[in-house]
Structures are given as structure tokens and as C-alpha cells.
XYZ file of N, CA and C in Angstrom:
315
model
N 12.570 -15.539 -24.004
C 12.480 -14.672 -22.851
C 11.158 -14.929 -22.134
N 11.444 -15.090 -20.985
C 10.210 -15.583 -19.870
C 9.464 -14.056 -19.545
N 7.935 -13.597 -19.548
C 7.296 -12.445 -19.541
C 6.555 -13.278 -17.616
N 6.943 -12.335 -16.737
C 6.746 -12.551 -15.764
C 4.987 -12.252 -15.449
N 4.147 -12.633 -14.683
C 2.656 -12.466 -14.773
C 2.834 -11.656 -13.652
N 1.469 -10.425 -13.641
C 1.996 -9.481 -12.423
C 1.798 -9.727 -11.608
N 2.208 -9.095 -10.205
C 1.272 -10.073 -8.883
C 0.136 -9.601 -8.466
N -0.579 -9.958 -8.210
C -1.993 -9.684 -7.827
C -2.206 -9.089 -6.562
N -2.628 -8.040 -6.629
C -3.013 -7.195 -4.674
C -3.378 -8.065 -4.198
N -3.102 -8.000 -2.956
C -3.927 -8.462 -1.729
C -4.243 -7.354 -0.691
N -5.571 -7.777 0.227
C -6.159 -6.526 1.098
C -4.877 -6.482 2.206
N -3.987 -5.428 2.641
C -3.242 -5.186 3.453
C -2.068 -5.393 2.599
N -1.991 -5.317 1.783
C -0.601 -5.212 0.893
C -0.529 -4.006 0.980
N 1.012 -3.135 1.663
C 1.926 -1.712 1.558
C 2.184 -1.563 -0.185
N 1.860 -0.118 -0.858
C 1.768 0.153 -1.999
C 2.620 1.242 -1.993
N 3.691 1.488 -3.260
C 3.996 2.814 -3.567
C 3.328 3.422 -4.482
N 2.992 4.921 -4.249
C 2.335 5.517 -5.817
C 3.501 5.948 -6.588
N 3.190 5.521 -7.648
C 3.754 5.965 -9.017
C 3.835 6.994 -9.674
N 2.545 7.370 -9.553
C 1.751 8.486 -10.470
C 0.808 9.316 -9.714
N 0.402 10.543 -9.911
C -0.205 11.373 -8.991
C 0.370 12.498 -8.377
N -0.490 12.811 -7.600
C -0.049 13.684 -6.427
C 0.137 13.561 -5.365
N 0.114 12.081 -5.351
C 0.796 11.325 -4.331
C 2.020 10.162 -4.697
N 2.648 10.508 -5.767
C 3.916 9.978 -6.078
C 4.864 10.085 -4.768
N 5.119 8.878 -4.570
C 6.421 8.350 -3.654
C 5.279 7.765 -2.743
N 4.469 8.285 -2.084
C 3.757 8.004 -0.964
C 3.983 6.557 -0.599
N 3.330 6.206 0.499
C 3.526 4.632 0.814
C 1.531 5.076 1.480
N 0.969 3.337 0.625
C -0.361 3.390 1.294
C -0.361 1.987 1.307
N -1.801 1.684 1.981
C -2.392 0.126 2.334
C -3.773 -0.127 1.236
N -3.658 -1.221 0.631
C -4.782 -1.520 -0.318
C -5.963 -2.251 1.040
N -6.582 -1.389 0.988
C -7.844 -1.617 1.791
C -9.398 -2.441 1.642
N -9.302 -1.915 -0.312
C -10.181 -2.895 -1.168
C -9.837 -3.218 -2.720
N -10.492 -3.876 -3.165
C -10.418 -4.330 -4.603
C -11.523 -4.709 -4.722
N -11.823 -3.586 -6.142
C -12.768 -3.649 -7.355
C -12.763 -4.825 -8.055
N -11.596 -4.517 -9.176
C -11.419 -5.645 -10.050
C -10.013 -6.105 -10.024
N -9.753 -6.750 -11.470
C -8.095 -6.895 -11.191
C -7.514 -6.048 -11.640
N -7.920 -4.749 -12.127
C -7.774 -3.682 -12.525
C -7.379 -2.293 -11.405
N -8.731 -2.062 -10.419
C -8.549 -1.211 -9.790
C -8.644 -1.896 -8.287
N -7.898 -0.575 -7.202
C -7.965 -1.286 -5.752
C -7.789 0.362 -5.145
N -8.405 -0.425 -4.054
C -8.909 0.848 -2.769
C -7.433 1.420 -1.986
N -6.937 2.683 -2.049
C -5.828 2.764 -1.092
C -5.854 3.709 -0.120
N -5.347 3.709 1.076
C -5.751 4.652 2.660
C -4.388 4.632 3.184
N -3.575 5.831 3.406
C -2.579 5.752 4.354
C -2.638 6.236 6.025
N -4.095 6.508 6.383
C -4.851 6.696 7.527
C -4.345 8.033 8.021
N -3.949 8.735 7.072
C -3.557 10.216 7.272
C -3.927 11.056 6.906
N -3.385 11.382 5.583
C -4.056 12.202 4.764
C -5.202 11.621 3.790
N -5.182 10.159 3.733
C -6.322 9.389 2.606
C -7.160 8.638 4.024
N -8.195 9.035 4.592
C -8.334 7.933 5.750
C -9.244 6.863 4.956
N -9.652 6.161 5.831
C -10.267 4.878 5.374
C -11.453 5.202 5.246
N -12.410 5.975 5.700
C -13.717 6.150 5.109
C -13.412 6.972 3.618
N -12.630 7.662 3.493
C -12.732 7.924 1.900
C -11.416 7.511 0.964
N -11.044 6.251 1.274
C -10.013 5.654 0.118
C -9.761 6.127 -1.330
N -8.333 6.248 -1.908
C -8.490 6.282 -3.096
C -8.663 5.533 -4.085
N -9.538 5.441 -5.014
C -9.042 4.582 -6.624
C -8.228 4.488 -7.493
N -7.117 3.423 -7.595
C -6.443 3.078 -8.129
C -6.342 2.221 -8.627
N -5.579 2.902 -10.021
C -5.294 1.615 -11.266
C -3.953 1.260 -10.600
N -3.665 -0.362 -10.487
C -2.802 -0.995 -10.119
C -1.516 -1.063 -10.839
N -1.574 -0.701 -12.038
C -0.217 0.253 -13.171
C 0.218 1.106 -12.469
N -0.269 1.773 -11.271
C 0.162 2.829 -11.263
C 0.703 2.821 -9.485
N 0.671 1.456 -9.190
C 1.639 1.549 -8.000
C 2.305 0.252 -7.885
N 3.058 0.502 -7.363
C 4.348 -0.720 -6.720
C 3.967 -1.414 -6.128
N 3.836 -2.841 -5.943
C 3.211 -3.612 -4.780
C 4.314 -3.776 -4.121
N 4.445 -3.524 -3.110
C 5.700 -3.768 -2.115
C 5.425 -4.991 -1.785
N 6.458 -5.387 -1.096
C 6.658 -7.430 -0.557
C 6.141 -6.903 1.095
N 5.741 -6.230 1.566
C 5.147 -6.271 3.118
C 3.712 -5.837 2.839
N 3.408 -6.975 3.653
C 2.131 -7.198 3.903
C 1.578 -6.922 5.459
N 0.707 -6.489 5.647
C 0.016 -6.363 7.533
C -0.697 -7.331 7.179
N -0.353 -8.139 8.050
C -1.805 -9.120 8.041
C -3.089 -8.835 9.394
N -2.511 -7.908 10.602
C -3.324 -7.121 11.369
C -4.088 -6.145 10.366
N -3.982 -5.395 9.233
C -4.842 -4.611 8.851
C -5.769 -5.587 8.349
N -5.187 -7.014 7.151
C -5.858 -8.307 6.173
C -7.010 -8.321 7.688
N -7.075 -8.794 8.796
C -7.517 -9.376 9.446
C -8.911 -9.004 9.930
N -8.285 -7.620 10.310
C -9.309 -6.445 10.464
C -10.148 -6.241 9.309
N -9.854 -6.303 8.646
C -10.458 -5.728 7.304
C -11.690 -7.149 6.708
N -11.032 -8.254 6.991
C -12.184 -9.867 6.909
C -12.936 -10.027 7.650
N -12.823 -9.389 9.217
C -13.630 -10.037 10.217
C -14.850 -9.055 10.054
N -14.287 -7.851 10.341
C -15.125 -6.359 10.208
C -15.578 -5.877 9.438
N -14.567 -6.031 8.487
C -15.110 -4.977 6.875
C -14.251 -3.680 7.324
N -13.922 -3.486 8.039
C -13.232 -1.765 8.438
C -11.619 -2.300 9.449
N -11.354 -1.024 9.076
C -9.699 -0.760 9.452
C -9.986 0.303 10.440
N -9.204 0.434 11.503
C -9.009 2.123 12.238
C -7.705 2.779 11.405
N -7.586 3.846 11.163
C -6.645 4.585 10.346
C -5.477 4.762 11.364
N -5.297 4.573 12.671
C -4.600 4.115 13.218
C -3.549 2.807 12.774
N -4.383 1.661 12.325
C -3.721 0.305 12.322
C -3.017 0.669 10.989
N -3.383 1.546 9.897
C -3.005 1.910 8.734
C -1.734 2.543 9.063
N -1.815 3.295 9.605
C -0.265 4.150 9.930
C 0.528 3.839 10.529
N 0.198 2.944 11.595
C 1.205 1.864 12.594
C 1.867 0.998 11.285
N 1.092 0.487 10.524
C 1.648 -0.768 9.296
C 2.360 0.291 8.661
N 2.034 1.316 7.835
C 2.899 2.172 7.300
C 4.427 2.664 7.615
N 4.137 2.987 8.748
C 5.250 3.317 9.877
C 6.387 2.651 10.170
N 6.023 1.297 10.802
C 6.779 0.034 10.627
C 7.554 -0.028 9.806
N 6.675 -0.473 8.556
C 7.546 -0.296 7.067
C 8.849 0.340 6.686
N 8.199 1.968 6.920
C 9.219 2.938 6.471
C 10.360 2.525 7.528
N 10.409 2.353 8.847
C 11.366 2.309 9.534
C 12.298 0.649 9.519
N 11.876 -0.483 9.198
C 12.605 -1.206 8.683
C 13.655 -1.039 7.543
N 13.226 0.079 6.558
C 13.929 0.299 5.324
C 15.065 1.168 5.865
N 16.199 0.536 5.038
C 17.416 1.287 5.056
C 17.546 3.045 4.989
N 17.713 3.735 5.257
C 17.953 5.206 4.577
C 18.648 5.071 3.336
N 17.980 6.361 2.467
C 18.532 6.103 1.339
C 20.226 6.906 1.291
N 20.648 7.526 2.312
C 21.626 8.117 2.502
C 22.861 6.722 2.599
N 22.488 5.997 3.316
C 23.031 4.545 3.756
C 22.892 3.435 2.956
N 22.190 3.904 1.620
C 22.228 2.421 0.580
C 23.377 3.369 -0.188
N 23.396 4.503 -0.378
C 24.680 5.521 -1.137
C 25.533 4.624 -0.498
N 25.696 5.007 0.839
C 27.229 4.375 1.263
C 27.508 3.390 1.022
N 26.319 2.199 0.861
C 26.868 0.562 0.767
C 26.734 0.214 1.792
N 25.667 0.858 3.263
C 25.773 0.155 4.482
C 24.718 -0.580 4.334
């Protein structure tokens, strides 16, 4: 049996929480500590001047990436919590409803 290696954050990688009090949430990894912990901001209720710490066990790396937040975030060092919620936003609205994966549409 093949043991898959996990994937590694990247800055502007969309995250689900797992665990918390923000279970379900959808956020943006903004920084990374180690390969352990990483910075997360959904420019709403978590803005980007005070990110949370997270152990990476404890969220989903989703397959969408902003590379407008990656970009912002290399040239500058900073995000507007704006560009965070636009990427967030996006996201959620590409995804199917979960009413409509019931049906099989």
C-alpha cells in the first residue's frame, strides 16, 4: 500500500477548518511558520492584520489557489482583506450546492 506524502501549503492556498470554532469555514493561508503551522485570514471576521495559527492537521487544503492574493502577498508582504474575500467568494460560488450534489446535478 502506497502512503501518500501530504501536500504542502502554499501562500494563497483556500483552506477548510476542521477543527475549532471555525469548523467548516473557508480561509486563505496568508503565512507559514513551519511545515507544521500556517497563518489563516478570511478578511472578515479573521482580517489580515491579526491572522490565525494553525496546525495544518487541522485544515483541508483545497485545490484553489489565488494567485492575486500569492502575488500581493511576495511583492508587498500584505494582502487587503478585500482581495481575501473576493478569492473566498469566488470559490464558494464556483462550488456546486450541496442541495444539487444530493440530486446528482
Amino acid at each position: 500500500m502506497e502512503v501518500k506524502e501530504p501536500q504542502a501549503p502554499q501562500l494563497g492556498q483556500l483552506v477548510r477548518n476542521l477543527r475549532g470554532r471555525d469548523e467548516g469555514k473557508i480561509a486563505v493561508i496568508v503565512g507559514i511558520q513551519d511545515e507544521r503551522f500556517v497563518l489563516i485570514a478570511d478578511g472578515d471576521k479573521r482580517k489580515f492584520d491579526q491572522p490565525k495559527k494553525k496546525n495544518v492537521l487541522h485544515l483541508e487544503l483545497l485545490p484553489r489557489h489565488s494567485e492575486e492574493v500569492a502575488d500581493s502577498l511576495r511583492e508587498t508582504g500584505r494582502v487587503t482583506n478585500g482581495k481575501l474575500r473576493y478569492a473566498i467568494t469566488k470559490y464558494v460560488e464556483s462550488q456546486p450546492t450541496a442541495e444539487a450534489q444530493e440530486k446528482g446535478e
